Amino acid sequence: MIKSNRRKFLALAAGIAAVSSVKGNPLMTMKKNILAHQVYFWLKKPDSAEDRTELIKGIKTLRKIESVKKLSIGIVAATEKRSVIDDTWSVSELAIFSDLAGEAAYQVHPIHNDFVKNYSHLWSKVVVYDSTEV
C-alpha cells in the first residue's frame, strides 16, 4: 500500500511539474500564430568591441515595446565551421510577438524608430527573417 501511494504521489508530482512548466512559460501558452522576428546586423567595424557593445545597448531598448513578448540578443557562436553556417554577422536580435499585429506595431513604434535613427550608423548591413509557427 505504501509503494502504491508513493507511486501515485510521484506520478501526480511529475504531472503537476509538467503542467506548471508549460503554464509558466509564456512561449508555450501563446497562440500558434506567434511570429519570430530574427534580425542579423553586420557592423561597419566588425572588430570593434565598442561598436558591438553600443549596438547591443540599443537593441536592449526594444524590450520596452509592449508587443515584444521576448527579446534575445546574440553574437556569433564558436561552433565548428561548416559550409552551411554564415558567421559573417556581428550581432543578432530575436524578438517574439504574439501575432502579426504585434510585429506591425513594433515596426512603427517610437522606440523602434529611435533605435534605427540612433544606431544605424553602426551597421553596414541588416538581414531580417520573419517566420510564424506551423
Coordinates of C-alpha atoms in Angstrom, one line a residue:
M1 CA 0.0 0.0 0.0
I2 CA 2.8 2.4 0.8
K3 CA 4.6 1.7 -2.5
S4 CA 1.3 2.3 -4.4
N5 CA 0.7 5.6 -2.6
R6 CA 4.3 6.7 -3.2
R7 CA 3.9 5.8 -6.9
K8 CA 0.7 7.8 -7.2
F9 CA 2.3 10.7 -5.4
L10 CA 5.3 10.7 -7.7
A11 CA 3.1 10.4 -10.8
L12 CA 1.0 13.3 -9.5
A13 CA 4.0 15.4 -8.7
A14 CA 5.5 14.8 -12.2
G15 CA 2.2 15.8 -13.8
I16 CA 2.0 19.0 -11.8
A17 CA 5.6 19.8 -12.7
A18 CA 5.0 19.3 -16.4
V19 CA 1.8 21.4 -16.4
S20 CA 3.5 24.1 -14.3
S21 CA 6.5 24.3 -16.7
V22 CA 4.1 24.8 -19.7
K23 CA 1.8 27.2 -18.0
G24 CA 4.7 29.2 -16.5
N25 CA 6.4 29.6 -19.9
P26 CA 4.8 32.4 -21.9
L27 CA 6.0 31.0 -25.2
M28 CA 4.3 27.7 -24.5
T29 CA 1.0 29.3 -23.8
M30 CA 0.9 31.6 -26.9
K31 CA -1.3 31.0 -29.8
K32 CA 0.1 29.0 -32.7
N33 CA 0.5 32.1 -34.9
I34 CA 3.4 33.6 -32.9
L35 CA 5.9 35.5 -35.0
A36 CA 9.6 35.2 -34.7
H37 CA 11.5 38.3 -36.0
Q38 CA 15.1 37.4 -36.5
V39 CA 17.5 40.3 -37.3
Y40 CA 21.2 39.9 -38.2
F41 CA 23.4 43.0 -38.1
W42 CA 26.8 43.4 -39.8
L43 CA 28.9 46.1 -38.1
K44 CA 30.8 48.6 -40.2
K45 CA 33.7 47.9 -38.0
P46 CA 33.3 44.2 -37.1
D47 CA 36.4 44.1 -34.9
S48 CA 35.2 47.0 -32.7
A49 CA 34.1 45.7 -29.3
E50 CA 32.9 49.3 -28.5
D51 CA 30.6 49.4 -31.5
R52 CA 29.2 45.9 -30.7
T53 CA 28.6 46.9 -27.1
E54 CA 26.8 50.1 -28.3
L55 CA 24.6 48.2 -30.7
I56 CA 23.7 45.7 -28.0
K57 CA 22.8 48.6 -25.7
G58 CA 20.5 49.9 -28.4
I59 CA 18.8 46.6 -29.1
K60 CA 18.0 46.2 -25.4
T61 CA 15.9 49.4 -25.6
L62 CA 13.5 47.4 -27.9
R63 CA 12.4 45.3 -24.9
K64 CA 10.3 48.3 -23.7
I65 CA 8.0 47.9 -26.7
E66 CA 4.7 46.4 -25.3
S67 CA 4.2 44.0 -28.2
V68 CA 7.6 42.3 -27.7
K69 CA 6.9 39.2 -25.7
K70 CA 10.6 38.1 -25.6
L71 CA 13.8 39.6 -26.9
S72 CA 17.1 37.7 -27.1
I73 CA 20.4 39.2 -28.3
G74 CA 23.2 37.1 -29.6
I75 CA 26.7 37.1 -31.1
V76 CA 28.3 34.5 -33.3
A77 CA 28.7 31.2 -31.6
A78 CA 32.0 29.4 -31.7
T79 CA 30.6 26.3 -33.4
E80 CA 32.5 24.2 -35.9
K81 CA 33.0 25.7 -39.4
R82 CA 30.7 24.2 -42.0
S83 CA 29.7 25.4 -45.4
V84 CA 26.0 26.0 -44.3
I85 CA 26.9 28.3 -41.4
D86 CA 27.0 32.0 -42.0
D87 CA 29.2 33.5 -39.3
T88 CA 29.9 36.8 -41.0
W89 CA 27.3 38.8 -39.0
S90 CA 28.2 40.6 -35.7
V91 CA 25.0 40.8 -33.5
S92 CA 21.6 39.2 -33.7
E93 CA 18.2 40.0 -32.3
L94 CA 15.3 37.6 -31.9
A95 CA 12.0 39.2 -31.0
I96 CA 8.9 37.1 -30.3
F97 CA 5.4 38.6 -30.9
S98 CA 2.0 37.1 -30.2
D99 CA 0.8 37.8 -33.7
L100 CA 1.4 39.8 -36.9
A101 CA -0.3 42.8 -35.5
G102 CA 2.2 42.9 -32.6
E103 CA 5.1 42.9 -35.1
A104 CA 3.5 45.6 -37.2
A105 CA 3.0 47.8 -34.1
Y106 CA 6.7 47.2 -33.3
Q107 CA 7.8 48.4 -36.7
V108 CA 6.2 51.8 -36.3
H109 CA 6.8 52.2 -32.5
P110 CA 8.7 55.4 -31.5
I111 CA 11.2 53.3 -29.6
H112 CA 12.0 51.2 -32.7
N113 CA 12.2 54.4 -34.8
D114 CA 14.6 55.9 -32.3
F115 CA 16.7 52.7 -32.3
V116 CA 17.1 52.9 -36.1
K117 CA 17.8 56.6 -36.0
N118 CA 20.4 56.4 -33.2
Y119 CA 22.2 53.2 -34.0
S120 CA 22.0 52.6 -37.8
H121 CA 25.3 54.4 -38.2
L122 CA 26.9 51.3 -36.6
W123 CA 25.9 48.7 -39.2
S124 CA 26.7 48.2 -42.9
K125 CA 24.0 45.5 -43.5
V126 CA 20.9 44.1 -41.8
V127 CA 19.0 41.0 -42.8
V128 CA 15.6 40.1 -41.3
Y129 CA 13.9 36.7 -41.3
D130 CA 10.3 36.7 -40.1
S131 CA 8.6 33.4 -39.5
T132 CA 5.4 32.1 -38.0
E133 CA 4.9 28.8 -36.2
V134 CA 3.2 26.0 -38.1

